[in-house]
Short mmCIF file of C-alpha atoms in Angstrom, two decimals:
data_model
loop_
_atom_site.label_atom_id
_atom_site.label_comp_id
_atom_site.label_asym_id
_atom_site.label_seq_id
_atom_site.Cartn_x
_atom_site.Cartn_y
_atom_site.Cartn_z
CA MET A 1 0.00 0.00 0.00
CA PHE A 2 1.39 3.35 -1.06
CA ARG A 3 1.59 6.09 1.53
CA LYS A 4 1.00 9.72 0.64
CA PRO A 5 4.33 11.55 1.03
CA PRO A 6 4.49 14.50 3.43
CA HIS A 7 4.00 17.97 1.91
CA SER A 8 7.18 19.37 0.45
CA PRO A 9 7.84 23.10 1.05
CA ILE A 10 9.18 23.25 -2.52
CA ALA A 11 5.99 21.68 -3.93
CA VAL A 12 3.82 24.04 -1.88
CA ASN A 13 5.85 27.04 -3.05
CA ARG A 14 5.53 25.92 -6.66
CA THR A 15 1.77 25.59 -6.26
CA MET A 16 1.53 29.05 -4.72
CA LEU A 17 3.74 30.49 -7.48
CA ALA A 18 1.56 28.92 -10.19
CA ALA A 19 -1.59 30.34 -8.59
CA LEU A 20 0.04 33.76 -8.37
CA LEU A 21 1.02 33.66 -12.05
CA VAL A 22 -2.55 32.74 -13.05
CA ALA A 23 -3.89 35.63 -10.99
CA LEU A 24 -1.41 38.06 -12.53
CA VAL A 25 -2.37 36.97 -16.05
CA ALA A 26 -6.06 37.42 -15.21
CA ILE A 27 -5.65 40.95 -13.86
CA ALA A 28 -3.05 42.08 -16.41
CA PRO A 29 -5.59 43.64 -18.81
CA LEU A 30 -7.20 45.55 -15.95
CA ALA A 31 -3.86 46.73 -14.62
CA ARG A 32 -2.80 47.77 -18.09
CA ALA A 33 -6.01 49.74 -18.52
CA ALA A 34 -5.40 51.59 -15.28
CA GLU A 35 -1.76 52.40 -16.14
CA THR A 36 -2.15 53.37 -19.81
CA ALA A 37 -1.05 56.92 -20.45
CA GLY A 38 -3.61 59.12 -22.08
CA THR A 39 -5.59 62.31 -21.96
CA HIS A 40 -8.56 60.75 -20.14
CA ALA A 41 -9.04 58.45 -17.15
CA GLN A 42 -11.91 56.25 -16.04
CA VAL A 43 -14.08 58.00 -13.46
CA GLN A 44 -17.52 56.39 -13.44
CA LEU A 45 -19.71 53.42 -14.32
CA ILE A 46 -23.31 53.87 -15.44
CA PRO A 47 -25.10 50.61 -14.53
CA VAL A 48 -27.88 49.88 -17.03
CA VAL A 49 -28.88 46.25 -16.46
CA ASN A 50 -28.16 43.65 -13.79
CA GLN A 51 -25.87 40.77 -14.72
CA GLY A 52 -27.71 37.48 -14.89
CA GLY A 53 -31.11 39.15 -15.25
CA GLY A 54 -33.49 38.94 -18.18
CA GLU A 55 -32.32 42.19 -19.75
CA LYS A 56 -29.33 42.91 -21.96
CA LEU A 57 -27.57 46.17 -22.71
CA THR A 58 -27.08 46.06 -26.49
CA THR A 59 -26.03 49.52 -27.66
CA PHE A 60 -25.86 53.18 -26.71
CA ALA A 61 -25.28 56.73 -27.98
CA VAL A 62 -24.75 60.21 -26.52
CA ASP A 63 -26.89 63.09 -27.79
CA LYS A 64 -26.14 66.80 -28.22
CA GLN A 65 -27.36 67.48 -24.69
CA GLY A 66 -24.86 65.01 -23.26
CA ARG A 67 -27.57 62.50 -22.37
CA VAL A 68 -26.68 58.82 -22.57
CA LEU A 69 -29.22 56.76 -24.54
CA ALA A 70 -28.82 53.07 -23.65
CA GLY A 71 -30.59 50.38 -25.67
CA VAL A 72 -31.99 47.49 -23.63
CA ALA A 73 -33.54 44.26 -24.91
CA GLY A 74 -35.46 41.77 -22.79
CA ASP A 75 -39.07 41.43 -21.67
CA ALA A 76 -39.48 44.98 -22.96
CA SER A 77 -37.51 46.88 -25.59
CA VAL A 78 -36.51 50.32 -24.34
CA ILE A 79 -34.06 53.17 -24.51
CA ARG A 80 -32.99 54.13 -21.00
CA VAL A 81 -32.06 57.80 -20.80
CA TYR A 82 -29.40 59.07 -18.38
CA ASP A 83 -28.44 62.66 -17.73
CA PRO A 84 -24.77 63.73 -18.05
CA ALA A 85 -24.24 62.86 -14.38
CA GLY A 86 -25.39 59.28 -15.00
CA GLU A 87 -28.82 59.53 -13.35
CA ARG A 88 -31.64 57.64 -15.04
CA ILE A 89 -34.29 60.13 -16.09
CA ALA A 90 -36.57 58.35 -18.59
CA ASP A 91 -37.48 55.13 -20.40
CA TRP A 92 -38.63 55.20 -24.02
CA THR A 93 -40.51 52.10 -25.17
CA LEU A 94 -39.66 50.72 -28.61
CA PRO A 95 -41.54 48.29 -30.88
CA VAL A 96 -38.36 46.28 -31.59
CA PRO A 97 -35.26 45.35 -29.58
CA PRO A 98 -32.64 48.08 -30.18
CA GLU A 99 -29.55 46.64 -31.88
CA ALA A 100 -27.99 49.96 -32.93
CA ILE A 101 -28.55 53.62 -31.92
CA ASN A 102 -27.17 56.85 -33.32
CA VAL A 103 -27.91 60.56 -32.96
CA GLY A 104 -27.86 62.65 -36.14
CA PRO A 105 -26.43 66.17 -36.52
CA GLN A 106 -29.92 67.70 -36.11
CA GLY A 107 -30.58 65.76 -32.89
CA LYS A 108 -32.84 63.09 -34.39
CA ILE A 109 -32.34 59.62 -32.93
CA PHE A 110 -32.06 56.65 -35.28
CA VAL A 111 -32.58 53.08 -34.09
CA GLY A 112 -32.22 49.78 -35.91
CA GLY A 113 -33.39 46.35 -34.82
CA GLN A 114 -34.84 43.10 -36.21
CA GLY A 115 -35.12 44.41 -39.75
CA LYS A 116 -36.76 47.70 -38.71
CA LEU A 117 -35.61 51.32 -38.71
CA LEU A 118 -36.96 54.00 -36.37
CA ARG A 119 -36.53 57.75 -36.18
CA LEU A 120 -37.28 59.45 -32.84
CA ASP A 121 -37.35 63.08 -31.85
CA GLU A 122 -35.31 64.40 -28.92
CA ALA A 123 -38.17 63.60 -26.52
CA GLY A 124 -38.23 59.94 -27.57
CA THR A 125 -41.40 60.10 -29.68
CA ILE A 126 -41.31 57.78 -32.70
CA GLU A 127 -41.72 59.92 -35.81
CA LYS A 128 -41.02 57.35 -38.49
CA GLU A 129 -40.90 53.56 -38.75
CA ALA A 130 -39.87 51.58 -41.83
CA ALA A 131 -38.51 48.22 -42.91
CA ALA A 132 -34.74 48.20 -43.31
CA PRO A 133 -33.78 48.39 -47.00
CA ASN A 134 -32.06 45.01 -46.93
CA MET A 135 -35.44 43.42 -46.12
CA ALA A 136 -37.11 44.67 -49.34
CA GLY A 137 -36.24 41.37 -51.05
CA ALA A 138 -36.94 39.24 -48.00
CA LYS A 139 -38.90 36.61 -49.96
CA GLU A 140 -36.15 36.19 -52.54
CA ALA A 141 -33.55 36.20 -49.77
CA ALA A 142 -35.42 33.42 -47.97
CA VAL A 143 -35.26 31.29 -51.12
CA GLY A 144 -31.53 31.93 -51.32
CA VAL A 145 -31.08 31.06 -47.67
CA ARG A 146 -33.00 27.82 -48.09
CA LYS A 147 -30.83 26.93 -51.07
CA ARG A 148 -27.69 27.57 -49.06
CA VAL A 149 -29.00 25.40 -46.23
CA ARG A 150 -29.53 22.51 -48.65
CA GLN A 151 -26.15 23.04 -50.30
CA GLN A 152 -24.52 23.05 -46.88
CA ALA A 153 -26.29 19.78 -46.02
CA GLU A 154 -24.95 18.25 -49.25
CA ARG A 155 -21.44 19.50 -48.52
CA ASP A 156 -21.64 18.12 -44.98
CA ALA A 157 -22.83 14.75 -46.32
CA GLY A 158 -20.01 14.72 -48.87
CA LYS A 159 -17.44 15.52 -46.18
CA ALA A 160 -18.86 12.77 -43.96
CA LEU A 161 -18.58 10.28 -46.85
CA GLN A 162 -14.98 11.30 -47.53
CA ALA A 163 -14.15 10.90 -43.85
CA LYS A 164 -15.73 7.45 -43.89
CA VAL A 165 -13.62 6.41 -46.91
CA ARG A 166 -10.44 7.66 -45.24
CA THR A 167 -11.30 5.76 -42.06
CA TYR A 168 -11.88 2.49 -43.90
CA GLU A 169 -8.78 2.91 -46.04
CA LYS A 170 -6.71 3.26 -42.89
CA ARG A 171 -8.54 0.34 -41.31
CA LEU A 172 -7.88 -1.85 -44.37
CA ALA A 173 -4.18 -0.95 -44.37
CA ASP A 174 -3.93 -1.85 -40.66
CA ILE A 175 -5.72 -5.18 -41.24
CA GLU A 176 -3.41 -6.09 -44.12
CA LYS A 177 -0.38 -5.36 -41.93
CA LYS A 178 -1.81 -7.66 -39.25
CA ILE A 179 -2.45 -10.44 -41.81
CA ALA A 180 1.15 -10.16 -43.01
CA ALA A 181 2.39 -10.34 -39.42
CA VAL A 182 0.30 -13.48 -38.76
CA ASP A 183 1.61 -15.06 -41.97
CA ARG A 184 5.18 -14.52 -40.78
CA GLU A 185 4.36 -16.13 -37.42
CA LEU A 186 2.76 -19.12 -39.19
CA GLU A 187 5.80 -19.53 -41.40
CA ALA A 188 8.10 -19.47 -38.38
CA ALA A 189 5.97 -22.10 -36.57
CA ALA A 190 5.44 -24.35 -39.60
CA GLU A 191 8.32 -26.78 -38.84
CA ASP A 192 7.89 -26.83 -35.05
CA PRO A 193 6.14 -30.06 -34.00
CA ASP A 194 5.29 -28.57 -30.61
CA ALA A 195 3.55 -25.50 -32.08
CA ALA A 196 0.34 -27.15 -33.30
CA GLU A 197 -1.80 -25.25 -30.83
CA THR A 198 -0.03 -22.00 -31.72
CA ARG A 199 -0.64 -22.62 -35.44
CA LYS A 200 -4.33 -23.28 -34.73
CA LYS A 201 -4.71 -19.97 -32.90
CA LEU A 202 -2.82 -18.09 -35.59
CA ARG A 203 -5.04 -19.56 -38.34
CA ALA A 204 -8.17 -18.54 -36.40
CA LYS A 205 -6.76 -15.03 -35.96
CA ARG A 206 -5.94 -14.88 -39.67
CA MET A 207 -9.51 -15.88 -40.63
CA SER A 208 -10.86 -13.16 -38.34
CA TYR A 209 -8.63 -10.59 -40.07
CA ILE A 210 -9.69 -11.89 -43.49
CA ARG A 211 -13.35 -11.36 -42.59
CA MET A 212 -12.54 -7.82 -41.44
CA GLN A 213 -10.59 -7.23 -44.64
CA THR A 214 -13.54 -8.42 -46.76
CA GLY A 215 -15.92 -6.14 -44.88
CA ALA A 216 -13.65 -3.08 -45.30
CA LYS A 217 -13.23 -3.71 -49.02
CA LYS A 218 -17.00 -4.05 -49.38
CA VAL A 219 -17.54 -0.66 -47.73
CA LEU A 220 -14.87 1.00 -49.87
CA ALA A 221 -16.41 -0.46 -53.02
CA ASN A 222 -19.75 1.18 -52.13
CA PRO A 223 -19.20 3.79 -49.39
CA ALA A 224 -22.59 5.45 -49.92
CA GLY A 225 -24.38 2.13 -49.40
CA LYS A 226 -26.25 2.26 -52.72
CA LYS A 227 -28.31 -0.82 -53.55
CA ALA A 228 -27.69 -2.63 -56.82
CA GLY A 229 -30.21 -1.88 -59.55
CA LYS A 230 -31.41 1.29 -57.85
CA ARG A 231 -31.32 4.69 -59.49
CA LYS A 232 -28.84 7.25 -58.29
CA GLN A 233 -29.99 8.46 -54.92
CA ALA A 234 -30.86 12.12 -54.50
CA PRO A 235 -28.56 14.08 -52.18
CA PRO A 236 -29.63 13.68 -48.58
CA GLN A 237 -32.00 16.43 -47.45
CA PRO A 238 -32.09 17.81 -43.92
CA ASP A 239 -35.06 16.99 -41.76
CA ALA A 240 -37.91 19.43 -42.57
CA GLN A 241 -38.07 20.71 -39.01
CA GLU A 242 -34.29 21.13 -38.84
CA GLU A 243 -34.26 22.90 -42.21
CA ALA A 244 -36.96 25.32 -41.04
CA ARG A 245 -34.95 26.01 -37.90
CA GLN A 246 -31.77 26.69 -39.89
CA VAL A 247 -33.60 28.95 -42.33
CA GLN A 248 -35.17 30.92 -39.48
CA GLN A 249 -31.78 31.27 -37.81
CA LEU A 250 -30.09 32.51 -41.00
CA VAL A 251 -32.86 34.99 -41.76
CA ALA A 252 -32.65 36.31 -38.17
CA VAL A 253 -28.92 36.86 -38.65
CA GLN A 254 -29.57 38.80 -41.85
CA MET A 255 -32.19 40.95 -40.12
CA LYS A 256 -29.76 42.00 -37.41
CA MET A 257 -28.22 45.46 -37.66
CA VAL A 258 -24.75 45.78 -36.22
CA SER A 259 -24.45 49.56 -36.54
CA ILE A 260 -26.32 52.67 -37.68
CA SER A 261 -25.17 56.24 -38.22
CA ALA A 262 -26.55 59.48 -39.63
CA SER A 263 -24.79 62.28 -41.50
CA LYS A 264 -26.36 65.61 -42.45
CA ASN A 265 -28.58 64.09 -45.15
CA ASP A 266 -28.22 60.31 -44.99
CA VAL A 267 -28.55 57.31 -42.70
CA PHE A 268 -26.10 54.41 -43.04
CA LEU A 269 -26.50 50.95 -41.58
CA ALA A 270 -24.46 47.76 -41.58
CA CYS A 271 -26.13 44.36 -41.58
CA SER A 272 -25.25 40.76 -42.39
CA SER A 273 -24.85 40.11 -46.08
CA SER A 274 -27.73 38.40 -47.87
CA THR A 275 -25.44 37.17 -50.67
CA GLY A 276 -22.65 35.55 -48.69
CA HIS A 277 -20.38 35.98 -45.70
CA GLY A 278 -19.55 39.38 -44.25
CA PHE A 279 -21.54 42.59 -44.00
CA ASP A 280 -23.34 44.94 -46.37
CA VAL A 281 -23.63 48.71 -45.93
CA TRP A 282 -26.86 50.47 -46.94
CA ARG A 283 -27.80 54.13 -47.25
CA THR A 284 -31.25 55.68 -46.76
CA SER A 285 -32.62 59.19 -46.41
CA HIS A 286 -33.54 60.65 -43.02
CA ASP A 287 -37.10 59.59 -43.88
CA LEU A 288 -35.78 56.00 -43.98
CA ASP A 289 -36.58 55.54 -47.69
CA ASN A 290 -34.67 55.39 -50.98
CA GLY A 291 -32.52 52.56 -49.69
CA ARG A 292 -29.40 51.75 -51.67
CA LYS A 293 -26.58 49.27 -51.02
CA ILE A 294 -23.21 51.06 -51.21
CA GLY A 295 -20.91 48.25 -50.07
CA GLU A 296 -21.02 44.51 -49.59
CA SER A 297 -19.09 41.56 -48.20
CA LEU A 298 -17.01 43.64 -45.77
CA ARG A 299 -15.22 41.33 -43.34
CA GLY A 300 -15.65 41.78 -39.61
CA CYS A 301 -14.73 39.55 -36.68
CA CYS A 302 -16.99 38.58 -33.76
CA GLY A 303 -20.17 39.61 -35.60
CA GLN A 304 -19.12 43.26 -35.55
CA MET A 305 -18.80 45.85 -38.32
CA ASP A 306 -19.03 49.42 -37.06
CA VAL A 307 -19.96 52.07 -39.64
CA GLN A 308 -20.09 55.73 -38.57
CA ALA A 309 -20.67 58.75 -40.82
CA ASN A 310 -20.01 62.49 -40.73
CA ASP A 311 -19.45 65.23 -43.30
CA ASN A 312 -16.07 63.75 -44.26
CA GLY A 313 -17.46 60.36 -45.23
CA VAL A 314 -18.43 56.94 -43.95
CA TYR A 315 -15.80 55.47 -41.61
CA VAL A 316 -15.65 51.68 -41.26
CA ALA A 317 -13.76 49.82 -38.51
CA GLU A 318 -12.41 46.94 -40.58
CA ASN A 319 -11.25 45.02 -37.54
CA THR A 320 -9.94 41.90 -39.29
CA ARG A 321 -7.36 44.03 -41.11
CA HIS A 322 -6.44 46.36 -38.24
CA ARG A 323 -7.47 49.49 -40.08
CA VAL A 324 -10.12 52.13 -40.56
CA ARG A 325 -11.42 52.87 -44.05
CA CYS A 326 -13.38 55.92 -45.16
CA PHE A 327 -15.83 55.88 -48.07
CA SER A 328 -17.95 58.43 -49.87
CA ARG A 329 -21.74 58.26 -49.54
CA ASP A 330 -21.75 56.23 -52.78
CA GLY A 331 -19.19 53.70 -51.58
CA ALA A 332 -15.97 54.98 -53.21
CA GLN A 333 -12.95 54.62 -50.93
CA LEU A 334 -11.43 57.94 -49.85
CA LEU A 335 -8.72 56.85 -47.41
CA GLU A 336 -7.57 54.17 -45.00
CA PHE A 337 -5.30 54.18 -41.96
CA GLY A 338 -4.11 51.91 -39.17
CA SER A 339 -1.91 48.84 -38.70
CA ARG A 340 -1.09 46.13 -36.18
CA ALA A 341 0.33 47.24 -32.84
CA SER A 342 3.80 45.92 -33.74
CA GLU A 343 3.97 48.23 -36.75
CA GLY A 344 3.91 51.61 -34.99
CA GLU A 345 2.75 53.72 -32.08
CA ALA A 346 -0.77 53.98 -33.46
CA GLY A 347 -1.09 50.24 -34.17
CA PHE A 348 -4.14 48.28 -33.07
CA GLU A 349 -3.73 45.37 -30.67
CA GLY A 350 -5.27 41.90 -30.60
CA CYS A 351 -6.63 39.67 -33.32
CA CYS A 352 -9.25 42.06 -34.62
CA ASN A 353 -9.17 45.76 -33.82
CA PRO A 354 -10.30 48.51 -33.92
CA MET A 355 -13.74 47.15 -33.10
CA ASN A 356 -15.60 50.48 -33.05
CA VAL A 357 -15.23 54.10 -34.17
CA ASN A 358 -16.87 57.44 -33.42
CA PHE A 359 -16.24 61.17 -33.68
CA GLY A 360 -15.27 64.00 -31.38
CA PRO A 361 -14.85 67.76 -31.69
CA LYS A 362 -13.56 68.99 -35.08
CA GLN A 363 -14.65 65.62 -36.52
CA THR A 364 -11.63 63.82 -35.11
CA VAL A 365 -11.90 60.03 -35.25
CA TYR A 366 -11.90 57.95 -32.05
CA THR A 367 -11.18 54.21 -32.19
CA ALA A 368 -11.99 51.57 -29.55
CA GLU A 369 -10.27 48.22 -29.01
CA ALA A 370 -11.86 45.12 -27.52
CA GLY A 371 -9.73 43.29 -24.99
CA SER A 372 -7.50 46.15 -23.88
CA GLY A 373 -10.28 48.77 -23.70
CA ARG A 374 -7.94 51.30 -25.29
CA VAL A 375 -9.20 54.40 -27.11
CA MET A 376 -7.09 56.42 -29.56
CA ARG A 377 -7.73 59.64 -31.46
CA PHE A 378 -6.90 60.43 -35.09
CA SER A 379 -7.33 63.43 -37.36
CA PRO A 380 -10.11 63.21 -39.97
CA ASP A 381 -7.50 62.22 -42.58
CA GLY A 382 -6.10 59.41 -40.40
CA LYS A 383 -3.07 60.96 -38.71
CA PHE A 384 -2.45 59.61 -35.20
CA LEU A 385 -2.97 62.32 -32.57
CA GLU A 386 -2.90 60.67 -29.14
CA VAL A 387 -3.92 57.86 -26.85
CA VAL A 388 -7.12 58.91 -25.09
CA GLY A 389 -6.90 56.22 -22.43
CA ALA A 390 -8.14 52.76 -21.53
CA VAL A 391 -11.00 51.45 -19.43
CA GLU A 392 -11.29 48.43 -17.16
CA LEU A 393 -12.91 45.94 -19.49
CA VAL A 394 -13.52 42.19 -19.37
CA PRO A 395 -11.16 40.88 -22.09
CA GLY A 396 -12.69 39.30 -25.18
CA CYS A 397 -13.62 39.82 -28.80
CA LYS A 398 -16.84 41.84 -28.67
CA LYS A 399 -18.65 45.07 -29.41
CA VAL A 400 -17.16 48.05 -27.56
CA SER A 401 -19.18 50.98 -28.90
CA ILE A 402 -17.87 54.41 -27.94
CA ALA A 403 -19.29 57.92 -27.82
CA VAL A 404 -17.79 61.33 -27.12
CA SER A 405 -19.46 64.22 -25.32
CA PRO A 406 -20.02 67.36 -27.43
CA ASP A 407 -17.02 69.12 -25.86
CA GLY A 408 -14.75 66.06 -25.88
CA GLY A 409 -14.39 66.16 -22.10
CA ARG A 410 -15.98 62.74 -21.65
CA VAL A 411 -15.55 59.49 -23.57
CA TYR A 412 -17.94 56.58 -23.04
CA MET A 413 -17.48 52.86 -23.79
CA LEU A 414 -19.97 49.99 -23.82
CA ASP A 415 -19.16 47.10 -21.47
CA ILE A 416 -21.65 44.65 -22.92
CA THR A 417 -20.45 41.79 -20.70
CA ARG A 418 -21.20 43.52 -17.40
CA GLY A 419 -24.18 45.57 -18.58
CA HIS A 420 -22.83 49.02 -17.91
CA ILE A 421 -21.30 52.02 -19.67
CA VAL A 422 -17.83 53.15 -18.65
CA VAL A 423 -17.09 56.88 -18.46
CA MET A 424 -13.67 58.44 -18.97
CA GLU A 425 -13.04 62.10 -18.19
CA SER A 426 -10.36 64.50 -19.38
CA LYS A 427 -7.49 64.63 -16.87
CA ALA A 428 -6.85 68.29 -17.67
CA ALA A 429 -10.48 69.26 -17.10
CA ALA A 430 -10.58 67.40 -13.79
CA GLY A 431 -7.22 68.78 -12.65
CA ARG A 432 -5.86 65.28 -12.12
CA PRO A 433 -2.48 64.86 -13.86
CA ASP A 434 -2.07 61.41 -12.32
CA GLY A 435 -5.36 60.29 -13.86
CA LYS A 436 -6.60 58.54 -10.75
CA THR A 437 -10.25 57.61 -10.56
CA LEU A 438 -12.49 60.16 -8.85
CA SER A 439 -15.50 57.95 -8.25
CA MET A 440 -16.93 54.62 -9.35
CA ARG A 441 -20.65 54.02 -9.36
#
């Protein structure tokens, strides 16, 4: 019976050291956020929903009055309104869950969700409601989706058949090696008068392998299991209920709006592409009509493609390529800027950043990075200006929408994981050169 050895001080110290290293890795992003140099520092949290409850904070924007408009989905679909101090002052009920919110230059509020567009006045009254332009061909799109579901089922079946063939080919090769090994043993025991019993067992083993070999060859000769004399079988079709579920799921993905933004005359929205992978960008009027697709198949990671517009153009956070691109209202590229973090001071970190963009005073461009929570500021033509700061954020690839107060004194970031909005304040305005937090709510 083995006895458990006494605890070794060295083993205990190693265990403690390992635990300490794990803890340091876990808090590193938060520590980095607190220590990052920048013009702003985190000062406040605006709690919008409770973690683990039935509600979810999905999006937000800041209006010309400095109010925070937080979109909440759950039992009810609402915009929760907070004053500049972070006090909740109103709830505006919506007919659809808000997936994207933006405030236009004239103060109108634009909301997108579940294939619908809304325009609200500054008091939260719905002035206009319309179907999103990408839903105009919903019937045709549904046919295309159904076709893709079937094609995917056929591809999956083909891959499964190929995997089956590879498995049986390997199995047959292994069996033939075993038969050859048994044959060598039989040959070695052939002249031994005392090995009769051994030869009997080897012959029985060989017959077993031969039967396995015959079965494997039979499968490889007809891997699809087609019956002789039968016509070619139609490609396998998914179960009707499963197909309906897949179609519904794909259509729901296409209905989802990942971002919305308004310039002086237009509204721009990004949604899942109806023709393939990626995202399409559409333009409408402020009356939510005259929809036109101006870009398609843009690639974004983690289901995110942020599109924000101002008088200089339509800025797109192309996170998979670590850059920001700017387009005209008709979709012609005007400029691009950005690179990976290793390629310069203004480089974006992680696998897919910047995740979100927005604008500040003088139409400067602010970028937000998931994971690190870092915000940087660029000139309208893409020149790096400064690091704004970083917030304490749960690491991960996700939406980190940002907004800037009208005077640039405050910068806000969505913490979708914990259901609150993080507020950063200018260090100069607060008279805090060390950037330490004033208060946390």
